[in-house]
CSV table of C-alpha atoms in Angstrom, one decimal:
chain,number,residue,atom,x,y,z
A,38,UNK,CA,40.5,-17.8,-41.8
A,39,UNK,CA,43.1,-14.9,-41.2
A,40,UNK,CA,41.2,-12.7,-43.3
A,41,UNK,CA,37.5,-13.7,-41.7
A,42,UNK,CA,38.8,-14.0,-38.0
A,43,UNK,CA,38.8,-9.9,-37.1
A,44,UNK,CA,35.1,-9.5,-38.7
A,45,UNK,CA,34.2,-12.3,-36.4
A,46,UNK,CA,35.5,-10.3,-33.5
A,47,UNK,CA,34.0,-7.2,-34.5
A,48,UNK,CA,30.3,-8.6,-34.9
A,49,UNK,CA,30.5,-10.2,-31.9
A,50,UNK,CA,31.8,-7.1,-30.1
A,51,UNK,CA,28.8,-5.1,-31.7
A,52,UNK,CA,26.3,-7.5,-30.5
A,53,UNK,CA,27.7,-7.3,-27.1
A,54,UNK,CA,27.2,-3.6,-27.1
A,55,UNK,CA,23.7,-3.7,-28.5
A,56,UNK,CA,22.7,-5.9,-26.0
A,57,UNK,CA,24.6,-3.4,-22.8
A,58,UNK,CA,22.5,-0.4,-24.5
A,59,UNK,CA,19.2,-2.3,-24.6
A,60,UNK,CA,19.5,-3.3,-21.0
A,61,UNK,CA,20.6,0.2,-19.8
A,62,UNK,CA,17.6,1.3,-22.2
A,63,UNK,CA,15.2,-1.2,-20.0
A,64,UNK,CA,16.2,0.3,-16.7
A,65,UNK,CA,15.9,3.8,-17.9
A,66,UNK,CA,12.5,3.0,-19.1
A,67,UNK,CA,11.7,1.2,-16.1
A,68,UNK,CA,12.5,4.3,-14.3
A,69,UNK,CA,10.4,6.5,-16.7
A,70,UNK,CA,7.6,4.5,-16.0
A,71,UNK,CA,7.9,4.8,-12.1
A,72,UNK,CA,8.2,8.9,-11.9
A,73,UNK,CA,11.7,8.6,-11.1
A,74,UNK,CA,14.1,7.0,-8.4
A,75,UNK,CA,16.2,4.2,-8.4
A,76,UNK,CA,14.7,1.2,-9.6
A,77,UNK,CA,15.9,-2.3,-8.3
A,78,UNK,CA,16.1,-5.1,-11.1
A,79,UNK,CA,17.7,-8.0,-8.8
A,80,UNK,CA,16.9,-8.4,-5.3
A,81,UNK,CA,19.9,-7.2,-3.4
A,82,UNK,CA,21.6,-8.5,-0.6
A,83,UNK,CA,19.5,-9.6,2.3
A,84,UNK,CA,16.2,-9.5,0.0
A,85,UNK,CA,13.8,-12.8,0.4
A,86,UNK,CA,12.4,-13.1,-3.0
A,87,UNK,CA,8.6,-13.4,-2.8
A,88,UNK,CA,5.0,-13.0,-4.5
A,89,UNK,CA,4.4,-10.3,-2.3
A,90,UNK,CA,0.3,-11.1,-2.8
A,91,UNK,CA,0.9,-14.3,-1.7
A,92,UNK,CA,2.5,-13.3,1.7
A,93,UNK,CA,-0.5,-11.1,2.3
A,94,UNK,CA,-3.4,-13.8,1.4
A,95,UNK,CA,-0.8,-16.5,3.9
A,96,UNK,CA,-1.0,-13.6,6.5
A,97,UNK,CA,-4.4,-12.4,6.5
A,98,UNK,CA,-6.0,-16.5,6.0
A,99,UNK,CA,-5.7,-16.7,9.4
A,100,UNK,CA,-8.1,-13.6,10.5
A,101,UNK,CA,-11.3,-14.5,11.5
A,102,UNK,CA,-13.9,-12.7,14.5
A,103,UNK,CA,-13.9,-13.1,17.5
A,104,UNK,CA,-10.0,-13.9,17.9
A,105,UNK,CA,-6.4,-12.6,17.7
A,106,UNK,CA,-6.8,-9.3,18.9
A,107,UNK,CA,-5.1,-7.9,21.7
A,108,UNK,CA,-5.6,-3.3,22.4
A,109,UNK,CA,-2.0,-1.6,22.4
A,110,UNK,CA,-0.6,0.1,25.2
A,111,UNK,CA,-0.3,3.7,24.2
A,112,UNK,CA,3.8,3.0,24.8
A,113,UNK,CA,3.1,0.2,22.0
A,114,UNK,CA,1.4,3.0,19.6
A,115,UNK,CA,3.9,5.5,19.9
A,116,UNK,CA,7.1,3.4,19.5
A,117,UNK,CA,5.6,1.6,16.5
A,118,UNK,CA,5.1,4.7,14.7
A,119,UNK,CA,8.7,6.4,15.3
A,120,UNK,CA,10.3,3.0,14.1
A,121,UNK,CA,8.5,3.2,11.5
A,122,UNK,CA,9.1,6.9,11.3
A,123,UNK,CA,12.7,6.2,11.0
A,124,UNK,CA,12.7,3.4,8.6
A,125,UNK,CA,10.8,6.4,6.2
A,126,UNK,CA,13.8,8.4,6.8
A,127,UNK,CA,16.6,5.7,6.2
A,128,UNK,CA,17.8,4.7,9.4
A,129,UNK,CA,17.3,1.4,9.2
A,130,UNK,CA,19.3,0.4,12.2
A,131,UNK,CA,17.2,2.8,14.5
A,132,UNK,CA,14.5,1.9,13.3
A,133,UNK,CA,14.9,-1.7,13.8
A,134,UNK,CA,16.1,-1.4,17.6
A,135,UNK,CA,13.2,0.9,18.5
A,136,UNK,CA,10.4,-1.7,16.6
A,137,UNK,CA,12.5,-4.8,18.7
A,138,UNK,CA,12.1,-3.2,22.0
A,139,UNK,CA,8.3,-3.9,21.2
A,140,UNK,CA,8.6,-7.3,19.3
A,141,UNK,CA,8.4,-6.2,15.9
A,142,UNK,CA,10.8,-7.4,13.2
A,143,UNK,CA,11.6,-5.2,9.7
A,144,UNK,CA,12.7,-7.8,6.6
A,145,UNK,CA,13.5,-7.0,3.2
A,146,UNK,CA,11.4,-8.5,0.3
A,147,UNK,CA,12.2,-8.2,-3.1
A,148,UNK,CA,8.2,-8.6,-5.0
A,149,UNK,CA,8.9,-11.0,-7.9
A,150,UNK,CA,6.3,-9.5,-10.0
A,151,UNK,CA,6.7,-6.0,-9.5
A,152,UNK,CA,10.6,-6.6,-9.0
A,153,UNK,CA,10.6,-3.8,-6.0
A,154,UNK,CA,12.2,-4.0,-2.9
A,155,UNK,CA,9.5,-3.7,0.3
A,156,UNK,CA,10.5,-3.6,4.0
A,157,UNK,CA,8.2,-5.8,5.9
A,158,UNK,CA,7.2,-4.1,9.1
A,159,UNK,CA,5.7,-7.2,10.9
A,160,UNK,CA,4.5,-8.2,15.0
A,161,UNK,CA,6.7,-11.5,15.8
A,162,UNK,CA,3.6,-12.3,17.8
A,163,UNK,CA,1.9,-12.6,14.1
A,164,UNK,CA,3.1,-16.6,14.4
A,165,UNK,CA,1.8,-16.7,18.2
A,166,UNK,CA,-1.5,-19.3,19.4
A,167,UNK,CA,-2.8,-15.5,20.7
A,168,UNK,CA,-1.5,-13.0,18.4
A,169,UNK,CA,-2.1,-9.4,19.1
A,170,UNK,CA,-3.5,-8.5,15.9
A,171,UNK,CA,-1.4,-5.2,15.5
A,172,UNK,CA,-1.0,-5.5,11.3
A,173,UNK,CA,1.7,-5.2,9.2
A,174,UNK,CA,3.6,-2.1,7.1
A,175,UNK,CA,5.0,-2.3,3.7
A,176,UNK,CA,7.6,0.3,2.6
A,177,UNK,CA,8.5,0.6,-1.1
A,178,UNK,CA,12.5,0.8,-0.8
A,179,UNK,CA,13.6,1.9,-3.9
A,180,UNK,CA,11.9,5.3,-4.0
A,181,UNK,CA,10.8,7.8,-1.3
A,182,UNK,CA,7.8,7.7,0.4
A,183,UNK,CA,5.3,9.6,-1.5
A,184,UNK,CA,1.7,8.3,-0.8
A,185,UNK,CA,-0.2,5.5,1.2
A,186,UNK,CA,-3.2,3.0,1.0
A,187,UNK,CA,-4.5,1.9,3.8
A,188,UNK,CA,-5.9,-1.2,4.0
A,189,UNK,CA,-8.7,-1.8,7.4
A,190,UNK,CA,-11.2,-4.4,7.1
A,191,UNK,CA,-8.9,-7.5,5.2
A,192,UNK,CA,-10.7,-10.3,5.5
A,193,UNK,CA,-13.8,-8.6,6.6
A,194,UNK,CA,-14.3,-6.3,3.4
A,195,UNK,CA,-13.2,-9.3,1.5
A,196,UNK,CA,-10.4,-8.8,-1.2
A,197,UNK,CA,-9.6,-5.5,0.1
A,198,UNK,CA,-5.7,-6.6,0.9
A,199,UNK,CA,-5.5,-8.0,-2.6
A,200,UNK,CA,-6.5,-4.7,-4.0
A,201,UNK,CA,-3.9,-3.0,-1.7
A,202,UNK,CA,-1.3,-5.2,-2.9
A,203,UNK,CA,-1.8,-4.5,-6.7
A,204,UNK,CA,-2.0,-0.9,-5.6
A,205,UNK,CA,1.5,-1.1,-4.1
A,206,UNK,CA,3.0,-2.4,-7.2
A,207,UNK,CA,1.2,-0.4,-9.3
A,208,UNK,CA,3.1,3.0,-8.1
A,209,UNK,CA,6.5,4.0,-6.7
A,210,UNK,CA,6.5,5.1,-3.7
A,211,UNK,CA,3.9,3.8,-1.8
A,212,UNK,CA,3.5,2.4,1.8
A,213,UNK,CA,0.9,-0.2,2.7
A,214,UNK,CA,-0.8,-0.1,6.1
A,215,UNK,CA,-2.9,-3.5,6.7
A,216,UNK,CA,-4.6,-4.2,9.5
A,217,UNK,CA,-3.8,-7.2,11.6
A,218,UNK,CA,-6.7,-8.8,12.7
A,219,UNK,CA,-10.5,-9.0,11.5
A,220,UNK,CA,-12.7,-5.8,12.1
A,221,UNK,CA,-14.4,-8.1,14.8
A,222,UNK,CA,-11.6,-9.9,16.6
A,223,UNK,CA,-11.4,-7.8,19.5
A,224,UNK,CA,-14.4,-7.0,22.2
A,225,UNK,CA,-16.8,-4.5,20.9
A,226,UNK,CA,-14.9,-2.4,18.4
A,227,UNK,CA,-11.9,-2.3,19.4
A,228,UNK,CA,-10.3,-4.2,16.7
A,229,UNK,CA,-12.1,-1.9,14.0
A,230,UNK,CA,-9.1,0.5,13.1
A,231,UNK,CA,-11.4,2.8,10.8
A,232,UNK,CA,-13.2,4.0,14.1
A,233,UNK,CA,-10.5,3.8,16.8
A,234,UNK,CA,-7.5,6.4,17.6
A,235,UNK,CA,-6.0,3.5,20.2
A,236,UNK,CA,-5.0,1.0,17.6
A,237,UNK,CA,-1.5,0.5,16.0
A,238,UNK,CA,-3.1,1.2,12.6
A,239,UNK,CA,-3.9,4.7,13.5
A,240,UNK,CA,-0.9,5.8,14.9
A,241,UNK,CA,1.0,5.1,11.9
A,242,UNK,CA,-1.1,6.5,9.5
A,243,UNK,CA,-1.3,9.4,11.6
A,244,UNK,CA,2.7,9.2,11.7
A,245,UNK,CA,2.3,9.3,7.4
A,246,UNK,CA,0.0,12.2,8.1
A,247,UNK,CA,2.2,14.4,10.0
A,248,UNK,CA,4.5,13.6,6.9
A,249,UNK,CA,2.1,15.3,4.7
A,250,UNK,CA,1.8,11.8,3.1
A,251,UNK,CA,-1.9,11.5,1.5
A,252,UNK,CA,-4.1,8.1,1.3
A,253,UNK,CA,-6.5,6.2,-0.1
A,254,UNK,CA,-8.5,3.6,2.3
A,255,UNK,CA,-10.2,0.8,0.5
A,256,UNK,CA,-13.1,-0.6,1.9
A,257,UNK,CA,-16.2,-3.0,0.9
A,258,UNK,CA,-19.8,-2.9,1.1
A,259,UNK,CA,-22.4,-5.1,0.2
A,260,UNK,CA,-24.2,-5.1,-2.9
A,261,UNK,CA,-27.2,-3.5,-1.3
A,262,UNK,CA,-25.1,-1.0,0.8
A,263,UNK,CA,-25.7,1.2,-2.4
A,264,UNK,CA,-28.2,0.0,-5.2
A,265,UNK,CA,-27.3,1.5,-8.6
A,266,UNK,CA,-23.8,2.3,-7.8
A,267,UNK,CA,-20.2,-0.3,-7.5
A,268,UNK,CA,-18.5,2.7,-5.6
A,269,UNK,CA,-18.6,5.0,-3.2
A,270,UNK,CA,-15.9,7.8,-3.4
A,271,UNK,CA,-15.5,10.4,-0.5
A,272,UNK,CA,-12.9,12.4,1.0
A,273,UNK,CA,-13.9,11.4,4.4
A,274,UNK,CA,-14.2,14.0,6.9
A,275,UNK,CA,-12.1,16.6,5.0
A,276,UNK,CA,-11.8,17.7,1.1
A,277,UNK,CA,-8.3,18.5,0.3
A,278,UNK,CA,-8.6,15.3,-1.6
A,279,UNK,CA,-11.3,16.7,-3.5
A,280,UNK,CA,-9.5,17.3,-6.8
A,281,UNK,CA,-8.3,13.6,-6.4
A,282,UNK,CA,-11.5,12.2,-5.7
A,283,UNK,CA,-12.3,13.9,-9.0
A,284,UNK,CA,-9.9,12.1,-10.8
A,285,UNK,CA,-10.7,8.8,-9.2
A,286,UNK,CA,-14.4,8.9,-10.0
A,287,UNK,CA,-13.4,10.0,-13.0
A,288,UNK,CA,-11.4,6.9,-13.9
A,289,UNK,CA,-13.7,4.8,-12.0
A,290,UNK,CA,-16.6,5.8,-14.6
A,291,UNK,CA,-14.3,5.1,-17.4
A,292,UNK,CA,-13.7,1.9,-16.7
A,293,UNK,CA,-17.1,0.9,-16.2
A,294,UNK,CA,-18.1,1.5,-13.2
A,295,UNK,CA,-21.5,3.5,-11.8
A,296,UNK,CA,-19.8,6.4,-9.0
A,297,UNK,CA,-21.2,7.5,-6.3
A,298,UNK,CA,-19.4,11.0,-5.4
A,299,UNK,CA,-20.3,11.9,-1.8
A,300,UNK,CA,-19.1,15.4,-2.2
A,301,UNK,CA,-22.0,15.9,-5.1
A,302,UNK,CA,-24.7,14.1,-3.3
A,303,UNK,CA,-25.4,12.1,-0.2
A,304,UNK,CA,-24.1,9.0,-0.6
A,305,UNK,CA,-24.3,6.0,1.7
A,306,UNK,CA,-20.9,4.8,3.4
A,307,UNK,CA,-19.0,8.4,3.0
A,308,UNK,CA,-17.0,7.4,5.7
A,309,UNK,CA,-16.9,10.9,7.7
A,310,UNK,CA,-16.5,8.8,11.0
A,311,UNK,CA,-12.9,7.4,9.7
A,312,UNK,CA,-10.5,8.4,12.2
A,313,UNK,CA,-7.5,8.3,9.6
A,314,UNK,CA,-9.5,10.8,7.4
A,315,UNK,CA,-10.5,12.8,10.5
A,316,UNK,CA,-6.5,12.7,11.2
A,317,UNK,CA,-6.1,13.9,7.5
A,318,UNK,CA,-8.7,16.5,7.5
A,319,UNK,CA,-7.0,18.4,10.6
A,320,UNK,CA,-3.6,18.3,8.8
A,321,UNK,CA,-5.2,19.6,5.5
A,322,UNK,CA,-3.5,16.4,3.8
A,323,UNK,CA,-5.6,14.7,0.8
A,324,UNK,CA,-7.1,11.2,1.9
A,325,UNK,CA,-9.9,9.2,-0.2
A,326,UNK,CA,-12.5,6.8,1.2
A,327,UNK,CA,-13.3,4.6,-1.6
A,328,UNK,CA,-15.8,1.5,-0.8
A,329,UNK,CA,-16.3,-1.4,-3.4
A,330,UNK,CA,-18.9,-3.4,-4.3
A,331,UNK,CA,-18.5,-7.4,-4.0
A,332,UNK,CA,-17.8,-7.5,-8.4
A,333,UNK,CA,-15.2,-4.9,-8.2
A,334,UNK,CA,-13.1,-6.1,-5.7
A,335,UNK,CA,-13.2,-9.7,-6.0
A,336,UNK,CA,-10.7,-10.4,-8.8
A,337,UNK,CA,-10.7,-11.1,-12.1
A,338,UNK,CA,-10.8,-8.1,-14.7
A,339,UNK,CA,-13.3,-5.7,-12.7
A,340,UNK,CA,-10.6,-5.9,-9.9
A,341,UNK,CA,-8.1,-5.1,-12.4
A,342,UNK,CA,-10.0,-1.8,-13.1
A,343,UNK,CA,-10.4,-1.1,-10.2
A,344,UNK,CA,-6.8,-0.8,-8.8
A,345,UNK,CA,-5.9,1.0,-12.5
A,346,UNK,CA,-8.2,3.8,-11.3
A,347,UNK,CA,-6.9,4.2,-7.9
A,348,UNK,CA,-3.6,4.4,-9.7
A,349,UNK,CA,-4.8,6.8,-11.4
A,350,UNK,CA,-4.5,9.1,-8.4
A,351,UNK,CA,-1.3,7.1,-6.9
A,352,UNK,CA,0.9,7.6,-9.5
A,353,UNK,CA,-0.4,11.5,-9.2
A,354,UNK,CA,0.8,12.0,-6.0
A,355,UNK,CA,4.1,10.2,-6.6
A,356,UNK,CA,4.8,12.6,-9.7
A,357,UNK,CA,3.7,15.4,-7.9
A,358,UNK,CA,6.3,14.5,-4.5
A,359,UNK,CA,8.8,14.6,-7.3
A,360,UNK,CA,8.4,17.6,-8.9
A,361,UNK,CA,7.8,19.5,-5.6
C-alpha cells in the first residue's frame, strides 16, 4: 500500500492538470472562433439566464396591425439614442439614468445557446395595456460593438426577428435593433421604421452610424415579389457596402439561393428609400438591405443557410474592427 500511494496521487494530479488545460483550451478556441475579445462561459453576477430566441418570440407575439404604437417625441428619440451610446461606451450607470428618465430599462441576459451576455434595452411600457411600441436593443456585452443587425418589420415580415437573433448569436460584437411594433400598428405609416426618421429605431441606428458601425437590415418579401429569386441583396441608397454585398450574394449563392444583385441589375425592393440606409450613405458607412423570400427565412435548414451567409459578412466586420 505504501509503495502504490504516491503513484495514485501522481496520476490524480496529472488528471487534474489535464482537465484544467482542456478547460483553458476550450476558452481560447472559443475566443479565436469569435474573433477576439473576452468570452463569458458563465452567466456572471446579475445576469438572467434566458433563451434569447424565446425572449424575442414572446415579445413580438403581441404585435399586430392597428395596435400598440405611439409616435415618440424628439426628446425621447434623442435621449434613448444617447443612452444606447453611453452603454456602448461602457458607462452603464449613466446609460441607465438617461434611459430610465424616458421609461426604458437595462438588464443583463445570459443566452444559454450562445453562452454570451447581452444587455437588453427595453421599454417599460411593453407590458402595458397600450404599449408605445418603441422597440428593443440587444448589445453583446462580451465584445465591443462592431456591427449591427436591424429588424424593422418583425412579425409583418415573418421570421425576420428570429433571423436577427441567429445572426446576433453567430458573430461577436453585434448590436440588434428590433422594432417594437407591427409596421401597420400606427396611423398611416407612422410605425414603418424603415421609412420614417421620427422613430426610436431610426435614432438608435443613426447613433450607430455616427460611430461608424456597419449594418445589415433584414426584410421579408412575398414569393411573387421577385419571381425566380430567393433573395434580393442591395446596398440601399449608397455604395459603401458594395464589396460586402458581393460577399453576401456569393455566400447565398453557394448556399443554394438565387440572388438578385441590385448593383448589377434592376431588382424589386432595392431599399433605396430606406432611411437607415440613407443615413449610412451620408456617413459613407457600409449598409446592406436584404429581402428574403418566405422559405429563406421561415425556419429550418433554409433559414440556417441564410444566417450562415449573412454571418460571412458580420464576422468579417468583427475581424476588421479588431485589426484596425
